[in-house]
Amino acid sequence: MSQAGLRVQVKGIVQGVGFRPFVYNLAQRLDLRGWVRNTSGGVELEVSGEADALQQMLQALREEAPPLAQIDSINAADHSPNGFTGFEIRHSQAMPGAFQPVSADLSICPDCLDDVRDPASRYYRYPFVNCTNCGPRFTIIRDLPYDRPLTTLADFAMCPDCSAEYQDPANRRYHAQPVSCPECGPHIWALVGRESIENQELALTCIRQLVAKGEVVAIKGLGGFHLACDASNPIAVNLLRTRKRRPDKPLAVMMPDVETVRRYCELSQAEEAELISNRRPILLLRKRPDTQIAEEVAPNQTTLGVMLPYTPLHYLLLEPASGIPEVWVMTSGNRSEEPIITENQKALDQLGEIASAFLLHNRPIQTRMDDSVMRVEVSSQTLSPIRRSRGYAPTPLRLAWQTRPILATGAELKNAFCLTREGYAFLSQHIGDLQNYETLQAFEEAIAHQEHLFRIHPELIAHDLHPDYLSTRYALERSEREGTPLVGVQHHHAHIVACMAENGLAADERVIGFSFDGSGYGSDGAIWGGEVLEAGYADFERAFHLQYVPLLGGDRAVREPWRMAFSWLNQIGYQWDQVFSDSQHVDSLAVLRHQVETGINAPLTSSVGRLFDAVAALSGLRGEVSYEGQAAIELENRVDTEETGAYPFAVNEHVFSAEPTLLAIMEDLSAKIPVGRIAARFHSGLADLVLRLAETMNERSGLTKVALSGGVWQNMTLLSAARRRLQNGGFTVLTHHKVPANDGGIALGQATVAHHRIHMEG
Ligand code: ZN
Ligand code: ZN
Ligand code: FE
């Protein structure tokens, strides 16, 4: 038999997922000789053996790869047969400039959970157990290649038992970098007032009992701190809300297992699959009526954000026992609007007034990581991301083209940035609202860390057109400092392009884009948000937009939807005080009238998000909000599904008008039509409008693909209704499944526009 040799490069997520032992075992099976090693570019192997066996190996590399591996490419080149007599796993080799996608953090696997629950295991009740198939990754990585000395476990020397498992290719912990045990690894302790409880079991018991008593506790987790309390205790939940200054925004809960989730929420197959996946997101599920969850957890919501335990520590904390609450509120441990806290001392300093006790550990967190928030769209049973973070980031998105290195700095709210390289886009984890120093600092640190980790030196910086976004200012300053060219990208174009890119559209494709949004800076200086674009990757034409009305008081109108109601009423010739007898806003009315007349502090807006606000306020649902989108969410939650009517919109050459809509709403209000029916008619009217505009666009341009992006499309009622109408009308509907429709996905669009614009210029 003829002997041959191969040198093979494997790229993708192939480190920290058991790839080398897999190759080792494959080599044993096929009687191959040579070696395998990690490089900072992936995994490399050199093998010799029979030609047939080499072909079988190449096939098996793809077909039998370990479950967590994600292979992007396998390149094999002939190589003269080596003189090895066996097969070995070699030390990692750093390749300057090359890069290696990093695995996201994954929930504990069933095998490790068995270890935690097995009194005979040396990992029995150990809060940090992990293996090649599970555990922390991105949050502990300081640098690449992914080896223990370059992780936050560097200071924990392995004990002989751990070391033996680490070095045994047949063991599931072979080269599991964070491997550790009670002998040699990190540990937990509790802090209650001045008292420190060092014993693990006493610490756990203490924290569990405090939660049972209605206290708020702070728990150090995987990517940062959580604040926790008993979700069935309204007093405890209110205590947390008051102390955290978070009056209404829904809080996530953790439940011990799927069976428990089913008792509290409706759960479809697709939802269950995502909930139990090793990404373990917070999933928005429909609440069952009459559950034990305090209404205060998610006031005025039909859904509840639920996650399962994802670390061994969570399993120990939520272990079912009598007297211990079954469902825990688990919300990010931060002061309102600031980034989630990752350091023990900072938590003690900043959460001391919120939490009455702390559960701490000594495994450092390198990268801050919030829990992801996802939902499954009922009509299509597909994933719809709301916040893409732990479990998803930094897994790169594959692009349909090779891109130059670009940094896109994202928007202001729900910021995530994006770095691109070769065929990849690395959309960052959720950074937060770039409205304070702490978040800006977190943003800058995360950019520096990821540029280093992925070996990306941006040749272009893409940014939003809004001059006051801190992300824009960062882009401008950095461009000035480093001489990197800038590409300004219109907000709603970026939304639509993000949707096109994640759906893999080719470079020359064009779509009809409905960018319905809260607000974004328009090319004409107005505040856009109801945009119908004919869009390609590099450019767009604004085909239609919602008619402009004044945004009375600027940003104040976002917090006070009744101002938008005033603005729209004025537009249709109604006087506020003729409609509302309440005296609540009486003092402001003269100011608002002045703003309407003069345009002072009343920029024009075409925002559909603000139209939702106006309708919610007119319907008496909410005149003021404590978080963005609250009024629209509450309007959606009131939709009466039996209602079949729809309000009309008017459409002219380039503008669609909500005046007929508002006139009809005012008639319905005076006829005392219930809010649920008004809400339903508004949603249906908007969905009808989308189809009508798409048909007009199709007549003009022949385009048949429709992309739906922007924060308003998080409204599942509207999304489902529009999808149904468009599909029945013969359109292909593109929506978001990988990145959020809200501003958390916009950086992907910015980077894509920048690439294609420069590419076209040559
Ligand atoms: Zn495991
Ligand atoms: Zn050990
Ligand atoms: Fe937006």
PDB file of C-alpha atoms in Angstrom, residues 485-701:
ATOM      1  CA  PRO A 485     -11.010  56.732   7.279  1.00  0.00           C
ATOM      2  CA  LEU A 486     -14.618  57.126   8.443  1.00  0.00           C
ATOM      3  CA  VAL A 487     -17.845  55.978   6.853  1.00  0.00           C
ATOM      4  CA  GLY A 488     -21.049  57.566   8.189  1.00  0.00           C
ATOM      5  CA  VAL A 489     -24.064  55.305   7.810  1.00  0.00           C
ATOM      6  CA  GLN A 490     -27.674  56.398   8.071  1.00  0.00           C
ATOM      7  CA  HIS A 491     -29.370  54.677  11.000  1.00  0.00           C
ATOM      8  CA  HIS A 492     -32.289  53.089   9.151  1.00  0.00           C
ATOM      9  CA  HIS A 493     -30.197  52.029   6.206  1.00  0.00           C
ATOM     10  CA  ALA A 494     -27.950  50.245   8.720  1.00  0.00           C
ATOM     11  CA  HIS A 495     -30.988  48.468  10.210  1.00  0.00           C
ATOM     12  CA  ILE A 496     -32.128  47.161   6.824  1.00  0.00           C
ATOM     13  CA  VAL A 497     -28.614  46.159   5.772  1.00  0.00           C
ATOM     14  CA  ALA A 498     -28.102  44.266   9.051  1.00  0.00           C
ATOM     15  CA  CYS A 499     -31.191  42.265   8.158  1.00  0.00           C
ATOM     16  CA  MET A 500     -29.959  41.665   4.585  1.00  0.00           C
ATOM     17  CA  ALA A 501     -26.503  40.610   5.788  1.00  0.00           C
ATOM     18  CA  GLU A 502     -27.669  38.120   8.379  1.00  0.00           C
ATOM     19  CA  ASN A 503     -29.962  36.611   5.749  1.00  0.00           C
ATOM     20  CA  GLY A 504     -26.971  36.131   3.452  1.00  0.00           C
ATOM     21  CA  LEU A 505     -28.122  38.273   0.525  1.00  0.00           C
ATOM     22  CA  ALA A 506     -25.623  38.596  -2.310  1.00  0.00           C
ATOM     23  CA  ALA A 507     -23.641  41.788  -2.852  1.00  0.00           C
ATOM     24  CA  ASP A 508     -25.782  43.106  -5.699  1.00  0.00           C
ATOM     25  CA  GLU A 509     -29.228  42.400  -4.241  1.00  0.00           C
ATOM     26  CA  ARG A 510     -31.770  45.081  -3.397  1.00  0.00           C
ATOM     27  CA  VAL A 511     -34.761  44.951  -1.097  1.00  0.00           C
ATOM     28  CA  ILE A 512     -37.833  46.854  -0.043  1.00  0.00           C
ATOM     29  CA  GLY A 513     -36.892  47.793   3.512  1.00  0.00           C
ATOM     30  CA  PHE A 514     -39.362  48.750   6.231  1.00  0.00           C
ATOM     31  CA  SER A 515     -37.313  50.393   8.943  1.00  0.00           C
ATOM     32  CA  PHE A 516     -39.839  51.100  11.681  1.00  0.00           C
ATOM     33  CA  ASP A 517     -38.039  52.378  14.717  1.00  0.00           C
ATOM     34  CA  GLY A 518     -37.997  54.571  17.789  1.00  0.00           C
ATOM     35  CA  SER A 519     -35.682  57.211  16.457  1.00  0.00           C
ATOM     36  CA  GLY A 520     -32.587  57.684  14.369  1.00  0.00           C
ATOM     37  CA  TYR A 521     -30.826  60.610  12.769  1.00  0.00           C
ATOM     38  CA  GLY A 522     -32.076  61.251   9.248  1.00  0.00           C
ATOM     39  CA  SER A 523     -30.048  62.399   6.254  1.00  0.00           C
ATOM     40  CA  ASP A 524     -32.085  65.637   6.330  1.00  0.00           C
ATOM     41  CA  GLY A 525     -31.428  66.260  10.027  1.00  0.00           C
ATOM     42  CA  ALA A 526     -34.965  65.247  11.062  1.00  0.00           C
ATOM     43  CA  ILE A 527     -35.590  62.317  13.409  1.00  0.00           C
ATOM     44  CA  TRP A 528     -36.538  59.373  11.253  1.00  0.00           C
ATOM     45  CA  GLY A 529     -38.214  56.140  12.281  1.00  0.00           C
ATOM     46  CA  GLY A 530     -40.954  55.309   9.777  1.00  0.00           C
ATOM     47  CA  GLU A 531     -38.873  54.662   6.697  1.00  0.00           C
ATOM     48  CA  VAL A 532     -39.581  52.628   3.616  1.00  0.00           C
ATOM     49  CA  LEU A 533     -36.316  52.257   1.727  1.00  0.00           C
ATOM     50  CA  GLU A 534     -35.285  50.814  -1.561  1.00  0.00           C
ATOM     51  CA  ALA A 535     -31.979  49.543  -0.316  1.00  0.00           C
ATOM     52  CA  GLY A 536     -28.830  47.795  -1.410  1.00  0.00           C
ATOM     53  CA  TYR A 537     -25.746  47.193   0.700  1.00  0.00           C
ATOM     54  CA  ALA A 538     -24.030  50.411  -0.348  1.00  0.00           C
ATOM     55  CA  ASP A 539     -26.888  52.858  -0.862  1.00  0.00           C
ATOM     56  CA  PHE A 540     -30.581  53.481  -0.393  1.00  0.00           C
ATOM     57  CA  GLU A 541     -33.423  55.618  -1.603  1.00  0.00           C
ATOM     58  CA  ARG A 542     -36.032  56.869   0.833  1.00  0.00           C
ATOM     59  CA  ALA A 543     -39.186  55.856  -1.035  1.00  0.00           C
ATOM     60  CA  PHE A 544     -41.789  56.589   1.656  1.00  0.00           C
ATOM     61  CA  HIS A 545     -41.822  57.896   5.166  1.00  0.00           C
ATOM     62  CA  LEU A 546     -44.387  58.615   7.838  1.00  0.00           C
ATOM     63  CA  GLN A 547     -45.483  62.246   7.667  1.00  0.00           C
ATOM     64  CA  TYR A 548     -43.484  64.549   9.896  1.00  0.00           C
ATOM     65  CA  VAL A 549     -44.940  65.810  13.155  1.00  0.00           C
ATOM     66  CA  PRO A 550     -43.122  67.779  15.835  1.00  0.00           C
ATOM     67  CA  LEU A 551     -41.451  65.792  18.629  1.00  0.00           C
ATOM     68  CA  LEU A 552     -42.513  68.163  21.366  1.00  0.00           C
ATOM     69  CA  GLY A 553     -39.777  68.679  23.905  1.00  0.00           C
ATOM     70  CA  GLY A 554     -37.294  66.466  22.025  1.00  0.00           C
ATOM     71  CA  ASP A 555     -36.130  63.597  24.234  1.00  0.00           C
ATOM     72  CA  ARG A 556     -38.787  64.431  26.795  1.00  0.00           C
ATOM     73  CA  ALA A 557     -41.395  63.224  24.319  1.00  0.00           C
ATOM     74  CA  VAL A 558     -39.795  59.772  24.496  1.00  0.00           C
ATOM     75  CA  ARG A 559     -40.304  59.632  28.264  1.00  0.00           C
ATOM     76  CA  GLU A 560     -43.721  61.298  28.064  1.00  0.00           C
ATOM     77  CA  PRO A 561     -45.823  59.739  25.297  1.00  0.00           C
ATOM     78  CA  TRP A 562     -48.718  62.120  26.026  1.00  0.00           C
ATOM     79  CA  ARG A 563     -46.635  64.805  24.262  1.00  0.00           C
ATOM     80  CA  MET A 564     -46.762  62.757  21.054  1.00  0.00           C
ATOM     81  CA  ALA A 565     -50.510  62.388  21.537  1.00  0.00           C
ATOM     82  CA  PHE A 566     -50.731  66.178  21.787  1.00  0.00           C
ATOM     83  CA  SER A 567     -48.653  66.549  18.636  1.00  0.00           C
ATOM     84  CA  TRP A 568     -50.810  64.159  16.592  1.00  0.00           C
ATOM     85  CA  LEU A 569     -54.061  65.647  17.915  1.00  0.00           C
ATOM     86  CA  ASN A 570     -52.864  69.053  16.868  1.00  0.00           C
ATOM     87  CA  GLN A 571     -52.067  67.597  13.455  1.00  0.00           C
ATOM     88  CA  ILE A 572     -55.664  66.478  12.925  1.00  0.00           C
ATOM     89  CA  GLY A 573     -57.109  69.714  14.244  1.00  0.00           C
ATOM     90  CA  TYR A 574     -58.124  68.609  17.724  1.00  0.00           C
ATOM     91  CA  GLN A 575     -57.464  70.638  20.835  1.00  0.00           C
ATOM     92  CA  TRP A 576     -56.034  68.661  23.714  1.00  0.00           C
ATOM     93  CA  ASP A 577     -58.261  70.314  26.330  1.00  0.00           C
ATOM     94  CA  GLN A 578     -61.368  69.668  24.268  1.00  0.00           C
ATOM     95  CA  VAL A 579     -60.611  65.971  24.444  1.00  0.00           C
ATOM     96  CA  PHE A 580     -59.170  65.536  27.903  1.00  0.00           C
ATOM     97  CA  SER A 581     -60.710  67.115  30.946  1.00  0.00           C
ATOM     98  CA  ASP A 582     -57.840  66.089  33.229  1.00  0.00           C
ATOM     99  CA  SER A 583     -55.795  68.890  34.632  1.00  0.00           C
ATOM    100  CA  GLN A 584     -52.593  66.866  34.883  1.00  0.00           C
ATOM    101  CA  HIS A 585     -50.817  68.438  31.932  1.00  0.00           C
ATOM    102  CA  VAL A 586     -52.524  71.808  32.013  1.00  0.00           C
ATOM    103  CA  ASP A 587     -49.390  73.713  32.952  1.00  0.00           C
ATOM    104  CA  SER A 588     -47.470  72.335  29.999  1.00  0.00           C
ATOM    105  CA  LEU A 589     -50.086  72.983  27.338  1.00  0.00           C
ATOM    106  CA  ALA A 590     -49.111  76.587  26.668  1.00  0.00           C
ATOM    107  CA  VAL A 591     -45.483  75.534  26.288  1.00  0.00           C
ATOM    108  CA  LEU A 592     -46.404  72.785  23.860  1.00  0.00           C
ATOM    109  CA  ARG A 593     -48.555  75.134  21.777  1.00  0.00           C
ATOM    110  CA  HIS A 594     -45.633  77.506  21.631  1.00  0.00           C
ATOM    111  CA  GLN A 595     -43.336  74.661  20.535  1.00  0.00           C
ATOM    112  CA  VAL A 596     -45.779  73.702  17.772  1.00  0.00           C
ATOM    113  CA  GLU A 597     -45.997  77.288  16.534  1.00  0.00           C
ATOM    114  CA  THR A 598     -42.305  78.132  16.648  1.00  0.00           C
ATOM    115  CA  GLY A 599     -40.692  74.753  16.150  1.00  0.00           C
ATOM    116  CA  ILE A 600     -38.409  75.520  19.103  1.00  0.00           C
ATOM    117  CA  ASN A 601     -37.379  72.332  20.888  1.00  0.00           C
ATOM    118  CA  ALA A 602     -39.693  70.482  18.525  1.00  0.00           C
ATOM    119  CA  PRO A 603     -37.670  68.683  15.850  1.00  0.00           C
ATOM    120  CA  LEU A 604     -39.684  66.931  13.160  1.00  0.00           C
ATOM    121  CA  THR A 605     -40.037  63.189  13.368  1.00  0.00           C
ATOM    122  CA  SER A 606     -41.359  60.404  11.147  1.00  0.00           C
ATOM    123  CA  SER A 607     -41.032  57.791  13.898  1.00  0.00           C
ATOM    124  CA  VAL A 608     -43.494  54.891  13.925  1.00  0.00           C
ATOM    125  CA  GLY A 609     -42.352  54.096  17.472  1.00  0.00           C
ATOM    126  CA  ARG A 610     -43.537  57.548  18.542  1.00  0.00           C
ATOM    127  CA  LEU A 611     -46.824  56.989  16.686  1.00  0.00           C
ATOM    128  CA  PHE A 612     -47.303  53.894  18.874  1.00  0.00           C
ATOM    129  CA  ASP A 613     -46.618  56.105  21.895  1.00  0.00           C
ATOM    130  CA  ALA A 614     -49.270  58.592  20.767  1.00  0.00           C
ATOM    131  CA  VAL A 615     -51.884  55.877  20.246  1.00  0.00           C
ATOM    132  CA  ALA A 616     -51.076  54.291  23.622  1.00  0.00           C
ATOM    133  CA  ALA A 617     -51.366  57.645  25.362  1.00  0.00           C
ATOM    134  CA  LEU A 618     -54.641  58.550  23.601  1.00  0.00           C
ATOM    135  CA  SER A 619     -56.061  55.146  24.552  1.00  0.00           C
ATOM    136  CA  GLY A 620     -55.450  56.090  28.157  1.00  0.00           C
ATOM    137  CA  LEU A 621     -52.822  53.402  28.647  1.00  0.00           C
ATOM    138  CA  ARG A 622     -49.816  55.442  29.544  1.00  0.00           C
ATOM    139  CA  GLY A 623     -48.891  59.098  29.467  1.00  0.00           C
ATOM    140  CA  GLU A 624     -45.414  58.588  30.854  1.00  0.00           C
ATOM    141  CA  VAL A 625     -42.944  55.717  30.657  1.00  0.00           C
ATOM    142  CA  SER A 626     -39.948  54.579  32.662  1.00  0.00           C
ATOM    143  CA  TYR A 627     -38.228  52.627  29.881  1.00  0.00           C
ATOM    144  CA  GLU A 628     -38.075  52.970  26.117  1.00  0.00           C
ATOM    145  CA  GLY A 629     -40.875  51.239  24.248  1.00  0.00           C
ATOM    146  CA  GLN A 630     -42.995  50.680  27.356  1.00  0.00           C
ATOM    147  CA  ALA A 631     -46.125  52.342  25.959  1.00  0.00           C
ATOM    148  CA  ALA A 632     -45.915  50.405  22.693  1.00  0.00           C
ATOM    149  CA  ILE A 633     -45.427  47.114  24.540  1.00  0.00           C
ATOM    150  CA  GLU A 634     -48.419  47.754  26.727  1.00  0.00           C
ATOM    151  CA  LEU A 635     -50.511  48.650  23.676  1.00  0.00           C
ATOM    152  CA  GLU A 636     -49.507  45.386  22.008  1.00  0.00           C
ATOM    153  CA  ASN A 637     -50.359  43.458  25.162  1.00  0.00           C
ATOM    154  CA  ARG A 638     -53.902  44.818  25.042  1.00  0.00           C
ATOM    155  CA  VAL A 639     -54.632  43.658  21.469  1.00  0.00           C
ATOM    156  CA  ASP A 640     -58.003  41.901  21.289  1.00  0.00           C
ATOM    157  CA  THR A 641     -57.343  38.980  18.948  1.00  0.00           C
ATOM    158  CA  GLU A 642     -61.054  38.622  18.091  1.00  0.00           C
ATOM    159  CA  GLU A 643     -61.139  42.058  16.502  1.00  0.00           C
ATOM    160  CA  THR A 644     -60.958  42.086  12.677  1.00  0.00           C
ATOM    161  CA  GLY A 645     -61.171  45.796  11.852  1.00  0.00           C
ATOM    162  CA  ALA A 646     -58.252  47.946  10.704  1.00  0.00           C
ATOM    163  CA  TYR A 647     -57.639  51.695  10.689  1.00  0.00           C
ATOM    164  CA  PRO A 648     -56.841  53.394   7.384  1.00  0.00           C
ATOM    165  CA  PHE A 649     -53.624  55.197   6.465  1.00  0.00           C
ATOM    166  CA  ALA A 650     -53.356  57.631   3.576  1.00  0.00           C
ATOM    167  CA  VAL A 651     -50.542  57.281   1.050  1.00  0.00           C
ATOM    168  CA  ASN A 652     -49.278  59.840  -1.413  1.00  0.00           C
ATOM    169  CA  GLU A 653     -46.196  60.000  -3.627  1.00  0.00           C
ATOM    170  CA  HIS A 654     -43.562  59.764  -0.875  1.00  0.00           C
ATOM    171  CA  VAL A 655     -45.385  60.068   2.415  1.00  0.00           C
ATOM    172  CA  PHE A 656     -47.835  57.934   4.319  1.00  0.00           C
ATOM    173  CA  SER A 657     -50.111  59.726   6.712  1.00  0.00           C
ATOM    174  CA  ALA A 658     -51.593  58.570  10.000  1.00  0.00           C
ATOM    175  CA  GLU A 659     -54.178  61.376  10.026  1.00  0.00           C
ATOM    176  CA  PRO A 660     -57.047  59.097   8.947  1.00  0.00           C
ATOM    177  CA  THR A 661     -55.848  56.609  11.597  1.00  0.00           C
ATOM    178  CA  LEU A 662     -55.932  59.202  14.336  1.00  0.00           C
ATOM    179  CA  LEU A 663     -59.329  60.543  13.249  1.00  0.00           C
ATOM    180  CA  ALA A 664     -60.761  57.007  13.380  1.00  0.00           C
ATOM    181  CA  ILE A 665     -59.205  56.416  16.799  1.00  0.00           C
ATOM    182  CA  MET A 666     -60.763  59.608  18.140  1.00  0.00           C
ATOM    183  CA  GLU A 667     -64.168  58.491  16.848  1.00  0.00           C
ATOM    184  CA  ASP A 668     -63.750  55.080  18.457  1.00  0.00           C
ATOM    185  CA  LEU A 669     -62.684  56.661  21.721  1.00  0.00           C
ATOM    186  CA  SER A 670     -65.740  58.875  21.875  1.00  0.00           C
ATOM    187  CA  ALA A 671     -67.883  55.822  21.007  1.00  0.00           C
ATOM    188  CA  LYS A 672     -66.288  54.109  24.038  1.00  0.00           C
ATOM    189  CA  ILE A 673     -64.825  51.286  21.953  1.00  0.00           C
ATOM    190  CA  PRO A 674     -62.657  49.173  24.296  1.00  0.00           C
ATOM    191  CA  VAL A 675     -58.892  49.714  24.194  1.00  0.00           C
ATOM    192  CA  GLY A 676     -58.249  46.112  23.109  1.00  0.00           C
ATOM    193  CA  ARG A 677     -60.179  46.651  19.890  1.00  0.00           C
ATOM    194  CA  ILE A 678     -58.530  49.998  19.220  1.00  0.00           C
ATOM    195  CA  ALA A 679     -55.115  48.399  19.734  1.00  0.00           C
ATOM    196  CA  ALA A 680     -56.015  45.549  17.364  1.00  0.00           C
ATOM    197  CA  ARG A 681     -57.323  47.901  14.667  1.00  0.00           C
ATOM    198  CA  PHE A 682     -54.152  49.971  14.888  1.00  0.00           C
ATOM    199  CA  HIS A 683     -51.856  46.944  14.510  1.00  0.00           C
ATOM    200  CA  SER A 684     -53.905  45.567  11.585  1.00  0.00           C
ATOM    201  CA  GLY A 685     -54.003  48.947   9.893  1.00  0.00           C
ATOM    202  CA  LEU A 686     -50.237  49.214  10.054  1.00  0.00           C
ATOM    203  CA  ALA A 687     -49.800  45.684   8.671  1.00  0.00           C
ATOM    204  CA  ASP A 688     -52.204  46.495   5.818  1.00  0.00           C
ATOM    205  CA  LEU A 689     -50.183  49.617   5.110  1.00  0.00           C
ATOM    206  CA  VAL A 690     -46.955  47.594   4.919  1.00  0.00           C
ATOM    207  CA  LEU A 691     -48.439  45.325   2.262  1.00  0.00           C
ATOM    208  CA  ARG A 692     -49.859  48.246   0.310  1.00  0.00           C
ATOM    209  CA  LEU A 693     -46.535  50.104   0.279  1.00  0.00           C
ATOM    210  CA  ALA A 694     -44.650  46.925  -0.646  1.00  0.00           C
ATOM    211  CA  GLU A 695     -47.005  46.436  -3.606  1.00  0.00           C
ATOM    212  CA  THR A 696     -46.468  50.014  -4.742  1.00  0.00           C
ATOM    213  CA  MET A 697     -42.703  49.581  -4.420  1.00  0.00           C
ATOM    214  CA  ASN A 698     -42.927  46.350  -6.368  1.00  0.00           C
ATOM    215  CA  GLU A 699     -44.784  48.108  -9.190  1.00  0.00           C
ATOM    216  CA  ARG A 700     -42.105  50.783  -9.287  1.00  0.00           C
ATOM    217  CA  SER A 701     -39.019  48.594  -9.037  1.00  0.00           C
TER     218      SER A 701
END
